[in-house]
CSV table of N, CA, C and O in Angstrom, one decimal:
chain,number,residue,atom,x,y,z
A,1,MET,N,-21.7,25.6,-120.1
A,1,MET,CA,-20.9,26.5,-119.2
A,1,MET,C,-21.1,27.9,-119.6
A,1,MET,O,-20.9,28.3,-120.7
A,2,PRO,N,-21.5,28.8,-118.6
A,2,PRO,CA,-21.7,30.2,-119.0
A,2,PRO,C,-20.3,30.9,-119.4
A,2,PRO,O,-19.3,30.5,-118.9
A,3,ARG,N,-20.4,31.9,-120.3
A,3,ARG,CA,-19.2,32.6,-120.7
A,3,ARG,C,-18.8,33.6,-119.6
A,3,ARG,O,-19.7,34.2,-119.0
A,4,THR,N,-17.6,33.7,-119.4
A,4,THR,CA,-17.1,34.6,-118.4
A,4,THR,C,-16.6,35.9,-119.1
A,4,THR,O,-15.9,35.8,-120.1
A,5,SER,N,-17.0,37.0,-118.5
A,5,SER,CA,-16.7,38.3,-119.2
A,5,SER,C,-15.3,38.8,-118.9
A,5,SER,O,-14.6,38.3,-118.0
A,6,TYR,N,-14.9,39.8,-119.7
A,6,TYR,CA,-13.6,40.4,-119.5
A,6,TYR,C,-13.5,41.0,-118.2
A,6,TYR,O,-12.5,40.9,-117.5
A,7,ALA,N,-14.6,41.7,-117.7
A,7,ALA,CA,-14.6,42.3,-116.4
A,7,ALA,C,-14.4,41.3,-115.3
A,7,ALA,O,-13.7,41.6,-114.3
A,8,THR,N,-14.9,40.1,-115.4
A,8,THR,CA,-14.7,39.1,-114.4
A,8,THR,C,-13.3,38.7,-114.4
A,8,THR,O,-12.7,38.5,-113.3
A,9,TYR,N,-12.7,38.5,-115.5
A,9,TYR,CA,-11.2,38.1,-115.6
A,9,TYR,C,-10.4,39.2,-114.9
A,9,TYR,O,-9.5,38.8,-114.1
A,10,LEU,N,-10.7,40.4,-115.2
A,10,LEU,CA,-9.9,41.5,-114.5
A,10,LEU,C,-10.1,41.6,-113.0
A,10,LEU,O,-9.1,41.7,-112.3
A,11,ARG,N,-11.3,41.4,-112.6
A,11,ARG,CA,-11.6,41.4,-111.2
A,11,ARG,C,-10.9,40.2,-110.5
A,11,ARG,O,-10.3,40.4,-109.4
A,12,ARG,N,-10.9,39.0,-111.1
A,12,ARG,CA,-10.2,37.9,-110.5
A,12,ARG,C,-8.7,38.1,-110.4
A,12,ARG,O,-8.1,37.8,-109.4
A,13,LEU,N,-8.1,38.6,-111.4
A,13,LEU,CA,-6.7,38.9,-111.4
A,13,LEU,C,-6.3,39.9,-110.4
A,13,LEU,O,-5.4,39.7,-109.6
A,14,ARG,N,-7.1,41.0,-110.3
A,14,ARG,CA,-6.8,42.0,-109.3
A,14,ARG,C,-7.0,41.5,-107.9
A,14,ARG,O,-6.2,42.0,-107.0
A,15,ARG,N,-7.9,40.6,-107.7
A,15,ARG,CA,-8.1,40.1,-106.3
A,15,ARG,C,-7.1,39.1,-105.9
A,15,ARG,O,-6.5,39.2,-104.8
A,16,TRP,N,-6.8,38.1,-106.7
A,16,TRP,CA,-6.0,37.0,-106.4
A,16,TRP,C,-4.5,37.1,-106.8
A,16,TRP,O,-3.6,36.4,-106.2
A,17,LEU,N,-4.2,38.0,-107.7
A,17,LEU,CA,-2.8,38.2,-108.1
A,17,LEU,C,-2.6,39.7,-108.2
A,17,LEU,O,-2.3,40.3,-109.2
A,18,PRO,N,-2.7,40.4,-107.0
A,18,PRO,CA,-2.7,41.9,-107.0
A,18,PRO,C,-1.3,42.4,-107.4
A,18,PRO,O,-0.3,42.1,-106.9
A,19,LEU,N,-1.4,43.3,-108.4
A,19,LEU,CA,-0.2,44.1,-108.8
A,19,LEU,C,-0.7,45.5,-109.1
A,19,LEU,O,-1.9,45.7,-109.4
A,20,PRO,N,0.2,46.5,-109.1
A,20,PRO,CA,-0.2,47.8,-109.5
A,20,PRO,C,-0.3,47.9,-111.0
A,20,PRO,O,0.7,48.2,-111.7
A,21,VAL,N,-1.4,47.6,-111.5
A,21,VAL,CA,-1.6,47.5,-113.0
A,21,VAL,C,-2.8,48.4,-113.4
A,21,VAL,O,-3.8,48.4,-112.8
A,22,ASP,N,-2.5,49.2,-114.5
A,22,ASP,CA,-3.5,50.0,-115.1
A,22,ASP,C,-3.7,49.4,-116.5
A,22,ASP,O,-2.7,49.1,-117.2
A,23,VAL,N,-5.0,49.2,-116.9
A,23,VAL,CA,-5.2,48.7,-118.2
A,23,VAL,C,-5.9,49.8,-119.0
A,23,VAL,O,-6.9,50.4,-118.6
A,24,VAL,N,-5.3,50.1,-120.2
A,24,VAL,CA,-5.8,51.2,-121.0
A,24,VAL,C,-6.0,50.7,-122.4
A,24,VAL,O,-5.2,49.9,-123.0
A,25,PHE,N,-7.1,51.1,-123.0
A,25,PHE,CA,-7.4,50.7,-124.4
A,25,PHE,C,-7.1,51.9,-125.3
A,25,PHE,O,-7.4,53.0,-125.1
A,26,VAL,N,-6.3,51.6,-126.4
A,26,VAL,CA,-5.8,52.6,-127.3
A,26,VAL,C,-6.2,52.3,-128.7
A,26,VAL,O,-6.2,51.2,-129.2
A,27,ASP,N,-6.7,53.4,-129.3
A,27,ASP,CA,-7.0,53.3,-130.8
A,27,ASP,C,-5.8,53.4,-131.6
A,27,ASP,O,-4.9,54.3,-131.3
A,28,GLY,N,-5.6,52.6,-132.6
A,28,GLY,CA,-4.5,52.7,-133.5
A,28,GLY,C,-3.2,52.2,-133.0
A,28,GLY,O,-2.1,52.7,-133.5
A,29,LEU,N,-3.2,51.3,-132.1
A,29,LEU,CA,-1.9,50.6,-131.7
A,29,LEU,C,-1.3,49.9,-132.9
A,29,LEU,O,-2.1,49.3,-133.7
A,30,ASP,N,0.0,49.9,-133.0
A,30,ASP,CA,0.6,49.3,-134.2
A,30,ASP,C,0.5,47.8,-134.1
A,30,ASP,O,1.3,47.2,-133.4
A,31,THR,N,-0.4,47.2,-134.8
A,31,THR,CA,-0.6,45.8,-134.7
A,31,THR,C,-0.1,45.0,-135.9
A,31,THR,O,-0.3,43.9,-136.1
A,32,ARG,N,0.7,45.7,-136.8
A,32,ARG,CA,1.3,45.1,-138.0
A,32,ARG,C,2.2,43.9,-137.6
A,32,ARG,O,2.3,43.0,-138.3
A,33,THR,N,2.8,44.0,-136.4
A,33,THR,CA,3.7,43.0,-135.9
A,33,THR,C,3.0,41.8,-135.3
A,33,THR,O,3.6,40.9,-134.8
A,34,GLY,N,1.7,42.0,-135.1
A,34,GLY,CA,0.9,40.9,-134.5
A,34,GLY,C,0.7,41.2,-133.0
A,34,GLY,O,0.0,40.5,-132.3
A,35,ASN,N,1.2,42.3,-132.5
A,35,ASN,CA,1.1,42.7,-131.1
A,35,ASN,C,-0.2,43.4,-130.9
A,35,ASN,O,-0.5,44.4,-131.5
A,36,LEU,N,-1.1,42.8,-130.0
A,36,LEU,CA,-2.4,43.4,-129.7
A,36,LEU,C,-2.2,44.3,-128.4
A,36,LEU,O,-3.2,45.0,-128.1
A,37,ALA,N,-1.1,44.1,-127.7
A,37,ALA,CA,-1.0,44.9,-126.4
A,37,ALA,C,0.5,44.9,-126.0
A,37,ALA,O,1.3,44.2,-126.6
A,38,PHE,N,0.8,45.8,-125.1
A,38,PHE,CA,2.1,45.9,-124.5
A,38,PHE,C,2.0,46.1,-123.0
A,38,PHE,O,1.0,46.7,-122.5
A,39,CYS,N,3.0,45.6,-122.3
A,39,CYS,CA,3.1,45.8,-120.8
A,39,CYS,C,4.4,46.4,-120.5
A,39,CYS,O,5.4,46.0,-120.9
A,40,ASN,N,4.3,47.6,-119.8
A,40,ASN,CA,5.5,48.3,-119.4
A,40,ASN,C,5.4,48.7,-118.0
A,40,ASN,O,4.3,48.8,-117.4
A,41,LEU,N,6.6,48.9,-117.4
A,41,LEU,CA,6.7,49.3,-116.0
A,41,LEU,C,7.1,50.8,-116.0
A,41,LEU,O,8.1,51.1,-116.6
A,42,TYR,N,6.3,51.7,-115.3
A,42,TYR,CA,6.6,53.1,-115.3
A,42,TYR,C,6.4,53.6,-113.9
A,42,TYR,O,5.2,53.6,-113.5
A,43,ARG,N,7.4,54.1,-113.2
A,43,ARG,CA,7.3,54.6,-111.9
A,43,ARG,C,6.6,53.7,-110.9
A,43,ARG,O,5.7,54.1,-110.2
A,44,GLY,N,6.9,52.5,-110.9
A,44,GLY,CA,6.4,51.5,-110.0
A,44,GLY,C,5.0,50.9,-110.3
A,44,GLY,O,4.5,50.2,-109.5
A,45,ARG,N,4.4,51.3,-111.4
A,45,ARG,CA,3.1,50.8,-111.9
A,45,ARG,C,3.3,50.1,-113.2
A,45,ARG,O,4.0,50.7,-114.1
A,46,PHE,N,2.6,49.1,-113.4
A,46,PHE,CA,2.5,48.4,-114.7
A,46,PHE,C,1.4,49.1,-115.5
A,46,PHE,O,0.3,49.4,-115.0
A,47,LYS,N,1.6,49.2,-116.8
A,47,LYS,CA,0.6,49.8,-117.7
A,47,LYS,C,0.4,48.8,-118.9
A,47,LYS,O,1.4,48.5,-119.6
A,48,ILE,N,-0.7,48.2,-119.0
A,48,ILE,CA,-1.1,47.4,-120.1
A,48,ILE,C,-1.9,48.2,-121.1
A,48,ILE,O,-2.9,48.7,-120.8
A,49,GLU,N,-1.3,48.4,-122.3
A,49,GLU,CA,-1.9,49.1,-123.3
A,49,GLU,C,-2.5,48.1,-124.3
A,49,GLU,O,-1.7,47.3,-124.9
A,50,MET,N,-3.8,48.1,-124.6
A,50,MET,CA,-4.4,47.1,-125.5
A,50,MET,C,-5.1,47.8,-126.6
A,50,MET,O,-5.8,48.8,-126.4
A,51,GLU,N,-5.1,47.2,-127.8
A,51,GLU,CA,-5.8,47.8,-128.9
A,51,GLU,C,-7.3,47.7,-128.7
A,51,GLU,O,-7.8,46.7,-128.2
A,52,ALA,N,-7.9,48.9,-128.9
A,52,ALA,CA,-9.4,49.0,-128.5
A,52,ALA,C,-10.3,48.2,-129.5
A,52,ALA,O,-11.4,47.8,-129.1
A,53,ALA,N,-9.8,48.0,-130.7
A,53,ALA,CA,-10.7,47.4,-131.7
A,53,ALA,C,-10.7,45.8,-131.7
A,53,ALA,O,-11.3,45.2,-132.5
A,54,ILE,N,-10.0,45.2,-130.7
A,54,ILE,CA,-10.0,43.7,-130.7
A,54,ILE,C,-11.3,43.2,-130.0
A,54,ILE,O,-12.0,43.9,-129.3
A,55,SER,N,-11.6,41.9,-130.4
A,55,SER,CA,-12.8,41.3,-129.9
A,55,SER,C,-12.8,41.0,-128.4
A,55,SER,O,-11.7,41.0,-127.8
A,56,GLU,N,-13.9,40.7,-127.8
A,56,GLU,CA,-14.0,40.4,-126.4
A,56,GLU,C,-13.1,39.2,-126.0
A,56,GLU,O,-12.4,39.2,-125.0
A,57,GLY,N,-13.1,38.2,-126.9
A,57,GLY,CA,-12.3,37.0,-126.6
A,57,GLY,C,-10.8,37.3,-126.7
A,57,GLY,O,-10.1,36.8,-125.8
A,58,ASP,N,-10.4,38.1,-127.6
A,58,ASP,CA,-9.0,38.5,-127.7
A,58,ASP,C,-8.6,39.4,-126.5
A,58,ASP,O,-7.5,39.3,-126.0
A,59,ARG,N,-9.5,40.2,-126.1
A,59,ARG,CA,-9.2,41.0,-124.9
A,59,ARG,C,-9.0,40.2,-123.7
A,59,ARG,O,-8.0,40.4,-122.9
A,60,LYS,N,-9.8,39.2,-123.5
A,60,LYS,CA,-9.6,38.3,-122.3
A,60,LYS,C,-8.3,37.5,-122.4
A,60,LYS,O,-7.5,37.5,-121.4
A,61,ASP,N,-8.0,37.0,-123.6
A,61,ASP,CA,-6.7,36.2,-123.8
A,61,ASP,C,-5.5,37.2,-123.6
A,61,ASP,O,-4.5,36.8,-122.9
A,62,THR,N,-5.6,38.4,-124.2
A,62,THR,CA,-4.5,39.3,-124.1
A,62,THR,C,-4.3,39.8,-122.7
A,62,THR,O,-3.2,40.0,-122.2
A,63,LEU,N,-5.4,40.0,-121.9
A,63,LEU,CA,-5.2,40.5,-120.5
A,63,LEU,C,-4.5,39.4,-119.7
A,63,LEU,O,-3.5,39.8,-119.0
A,64,VAL,N,-4.8,38.2,-119.9
A,64,VAL,CA,-4.1,37.1,-119.1
A,64,VAL,C,-2.7,37.0,-119.5
A,64,VAL,O,-1.8,37.0,-118.7
A,65,HIS,N,-2.4,37.1,-120.8
A,65,HIS,CA,-1.0,37.1,-121.4
A,65,HIS,C,-0.2,38.3,-120.8
A,65,HIS,O,0.9,38.1,-120.3
A,66,GLU,N,-0.7,39.5,-120.8
A,66,GLU,CA,0.0,40.6,-120.4
A,66,GLU,C,0.2,40.7,-118.8
A,66,GLU,O,1.2,41.1,-118.3
A,67,TRP,N,-0.8,40.2,-118.1
A,67,TRP,CA,-0.7,40.1,-116.7
A,67,TRP,C,0.4,39.2,-116.3
A,67,TRP,O,1.1,39.4,-115.3
A,68,ALA,N,0.6,38.1,-117.0
A,68,ALA,CA,1.7,37.2,-116.8
A,68,ALA,C,3.0,37.9,-117.0
A,68,ALA,O,4.0,37.6,-116.2
A,69,HIS,N,3.1,38.8,-118.0
A,69,HIS,CA,4.4,39.5,-118.1
A,69,HIS,C,4.6,40.4,-116.9
A,69,HIS,O,5.7,40.5,-116.4
A,70,ALA,N,3.6,41.0,-116.4
A,70,ALA,CA,3.7,41.9,-115.2
A,70,ALA,C,4.2,41.0,-114.0
A,70,ALA,O,5.0,41.4,-113.2
A,71,LEU,N,3.5,39.8,-113.8
A,71,LEU,CA,3.8,39.0,-112.7
A,71,LEU,C,5.2,38.4,-112.7
A,71,LEU,O,5.9,38.3,-111.7
A,72,SER,N,5.8,38.2,-113.9
A,72,SER,CA,7.1,37.7,-114.0
A,72,SER,C,8.2,38.7,-114.3
A,72,SER,O,9.3,38.4,-114.7
A,73,TRP,N,7.8,40.0,-114.3
A,73,TRP,CA,8.7,41.1,-114.6
A,73,TRP,C,10.0,41.0,-113.9
A,73,TRP,O,10.1,40.9,-112.7
A,74,GLY,N,11.1,41.1,-114.7
A,74,GLY,CA,12.5,41.2,-114.1
A,74,GLY,C,13.1,39.9,-113.7
A,74,GLY,O,14.2,39.8,-113.2
A,75,GLU,N,12.4,38.8,-113.9
A,75,GLU,CA,12.9,37.5,-113.5
A,75,GLU,C,13.7,36.8,-114.5
A,75,GLU,O,14.5,35.9,-114.2
A,76,GLU,N,13.7,37.2,-115.8
A,76,GLU,CA,14.4,36.7,-116.9
A,76,GLU,C,14.5,37.6,-118.0
A,76,GLU,O,13.7,38.5,-118.1
A,77,LYS,N,15.4,37.4,-118.9
A,77,LYS,CA,15.6,38.3,-120.1
A,77,LYS,C,14.6,37.9,-121.2
A,77,LYS,O,14.3,38.8,-122.0
A,78,GLU,N,14.3,36.6,-121.3
A,78,GLU,CA,13.4,36.2,-122.3
A,78,GLU,C,12.0,36.7,-122.0
A,78,GLU,O,11.5,36.6,-120.9
A,79,HIS,N,11.3,37.1,-123.0
A,79,HIS,CA,9.9,37.6,-122.8
A,79,HIS,C,8.9,36.5,-122.6
A,79,HIS,O,8.0,36.6,-121.8
A,80,HIS,N,9.2,35.3,-123.1
A,80,HIS,CA,8.3,34.2,-123.0
A,80,HIS,C,9.1,32.9,-122.5
A,80,HIS,O,8.9,31.8,-123.1
A,81,GLY,N,9.9,33.1,-121.5
A,81,GLY,CA,10.7,32.1,-120.9
A,81,GLY,C,10.0,31.3,-119.9
A,81,GLY,O,8.8,31.4,-119.7
A,82,PRO,N,10.7,30.4,-119.1
A,82,PRO,CA,10.1,29.6,-118.1
A,82,PRO,C,9.3,30.3,-117.0
A,82,PRO,O,8.2,29.9,-116.6
A,83,ALA,N,9.9,31.4,-116.5
A,83,ALA,CA,9.2,32.2,-115.4
A,83,ALA,C,7.9,32.8,-115.9
A,83,ALA,O,6.9,32.7,-115.2
A,84,TRP,N,7.9,33.3,-117.2
A,84,TRP,CA,6.7,33.8,-117.7
A,84,TRP,C,5.7,32.7,-117.9
A,84,TRP,O,4.5,32.9,-117.7
A,85,GLY,N,6.1,31.5,-118.4
A,85,GLY,CA,5.2,30.4,-118.6
A,85,GLY,C,4.5,30.0,-117.3
A,85,GLY,O,3.3,29.7,-117.2
A,86,CYS,N,5.3,30.0,-116.2
A,86,CYS,CA,4.7,29.7,-114.8
A,86,CYS,C,3.7,30.7,-114.4
A,86,CYS,O,2.6,30.4,-113.9
A,87,ALA,N,4.1,32.0,-114.7
A,87,ALA,CA,3.1,33.1,-114.4
A,87,ALA,C,1.9,33.0,-115.2
A,87,ALA,O,0.8,33.3,-114.7
A,88,LEU,N,2.0,32.7,-116.5
A,88,LEU,CA,0.9,32.5,-117.4
A,88,LEU,C,-0.1,31.4,-116.9
A,88,LEU,O,-1.3,31.6,-116.9
A,89,SER,N,0.5,30.3,-116.5
A,89,SER,CA,-0.3,29.2,-115.9
A,89,SER,C,-1.1,29.7,-114.7
A,89,SER,O,-2.3,29.4,-114.6
A,90,LYS,N,-0.5,30.4,-113.8
A,90,LYS,CA,-1.2,30.9,-112.6
A,90,LYS,C,-2.3,31.9,-113.0
A,90,LYS,O,-3.4,31.8,-112.5
A,91,CYS,N,-1.9,32.8,-113.9
A,91,CYS,CA,-2.9,33.8,-114.4
A,91,CYS,C,-4.1,33.1,-115.1
A,91,CYS,O,-5.3,33.5,-114.8
A,92,TYR,N,-3.8,32.1,-115.9
A,92,TYR,CA,-4.9,31.4,-116.6
A,92,TYR,C,-5.8,30.7,-115.6
A,92,TYR,O,-7.1,30.8,-115.7
A,93,ARG,N,-5.2,30.1,-114.6
A,93,ARG,CA,-6.0,29.3,-113.6
A,93,ARG,C,-6.9,30.3,-112.8
A,93,ARG,O,-8.1,30.0,-112.5
A,94,VAL,N,-6.4,31.4,-112.5
A,94,VAL,CA,-7.1,32.4,-111.7
A,94,VAL,C,-8.3,33.0,-112.5
A,94,VAL,O,-9.4,33.0,-112.1
A,95,ALA,N,-7.9,33.5,-113.7
A,95,ALA,CA,-8.9,34.3,-114.5
A,95,ALA,C,-9.9,33.4,-115.2
A,95,ALA,O,-11.1,33.7,-115.2
A,96,VAL,N,-9.4,32.3,-115.8
A,96,VAL,CA,-10.3,31.5,-116.6
A,96,VAL,C,-11.0,30.4,-115.8
A,96,VAL,O,-12.2,30.2,-115.9
A,97,GLU,N,-10.3,29.7,-115.0
A,97,GLU,CA,-10.8,28.6,-114.2
A,97,GLU,C,-11.4,29.0,-112.9
A,97,GLU,O,-12.1,28.2,-112.2
A,98,GLY,N,-11.2,30.3,-112.4
A,98,GLY,CA,-11.7,30.7,-111.2
A,98,GLY,C,-11.0,30.2,-109.9
A,98,GLY,O,-11.5,30.2,-108.8
A,99,TRP,N,-9.7,29.7,-110.2
A,99,TRP,CA,-8.9,29.1,-109.1
A,99,TRP,C,-8.5,30.2,-108.1
A,99,TRP,O,-8.3,31.3,-108.5
A,100,ARG,N,-8.5,29.8,-106.8
A,100,ARG,CA,-8.2,30.8,-105.8
A,100,ARG,C,-6.9,30.2,-105.0
A,100,ARG,O,-7.0,29.2,-104.3
A,101,PRO,N,-5.8,30.9,-105.2
A,101,PRO,CA,-4.6,30.4,-104.5
A,101,PRO,C,-4.8,30.5,-103.0
A,101,PRO,O,-5.6,31.3,-102.5
A,102,ARG,N,-4.0,29.7,-102.3
A,102,ARG,CA,-4.2,29.7,-100.8
A,102,ARG,C,-3.7,31.1,-100.2
A,102,ARG,O,-4.3,31.5,-99.3
A,103,GLN,N,-2.7,31.7,-100.8
A,103,GLN,CA,-2.3,33.0,-100.4
A,103,GLN,C,-2.2,33.9,-101.7
A,103,GLN,O,-1.9,33.4,-102.7
A,104,ARG,N,-2.5,35.1,-101.5
A,104,ARG,CA,-2.4,36.1,-102.6
A,104,ARG,C,-1.0,36.2,-102.9
A,104,ARG,O,-0.1,36.3,-102.1
A,105,ALA,N,-0.7,36.4,-104.2
A,105,ALA,CA,0.7,36.6,-104.7
A,105,ALA,C,1.3,37.9,-104.1
A,105,ALA,O,0.6,38.9,-104.1
A,106,LYS,N,2.5,37.8,-103.8
A,106,LYS,CA,3.2,39.0,-103.3
A,106,LYS,C,4.5,39.2,-104.2
A,106,LYS,O,5.2,38.2,-104.4
A,107,ARG,N,4.6,40.3,-104.8
A,107,ARG,CA,5.7,40.6,-105.7
A,107,ARG,C,6.5,41.8,-105.3
A,107,ARG,O,5.9,42.7,-104.8
A,108,ILE,N,7.8,41.7,-105.4
A,108,ILE,CA,8.7,42.8,-105.3
A,108,ILE,C,9.0,43.3,-106.6
A,108,ILE,O,9.5,42.6,-107.5
A,109,LEU,N,8.7,44.6,-106.9
A,109,LEU,CA,9.0,45.1,-108.2
A,109,LEU,C,10.5,45.3,-108.4
A,109,LEU,O,11.1,45.9,-107.6
A,110,ARG,N,10.9,44.8,-109.6
A,110,ARG,CA,12.3,45.0,-110.0
A,110,ARG,C,12.3,45.7,-111.3
A,110,ARG,O,11.5,45.3,-112.2
A,111,GLY,N,13.3,46.5,-111.6
A,111,GLY,CA,13.4,47.0,-112.9
A,111,GLY,C,13.1,48.4,-113.0
A,111,GLY,O,12.8,49.4,-113.1
């Protein structure tokens, strides 16, 4: 099975789970806590900040993880609760497996 690139993951997520998301790579992100990235909502747009020095595989995994945070934003107080888990499953299927939902996701931004 051919390897799928980070760019393909991003393209699939933007097409099938469209959200106002900017992905930025940052040098020197504080990774001592194990966080390779952060997702924040600012003025109606999500911003995923990712450590620039991580590997291609970690970038792909982290992108899917953080996109799930954006997709489930405002639905629960837990960062990794049930709503996030459902969003992660959907993001994984779209980005990794190439699944195409019958309808594109529609989200109302809260927060």
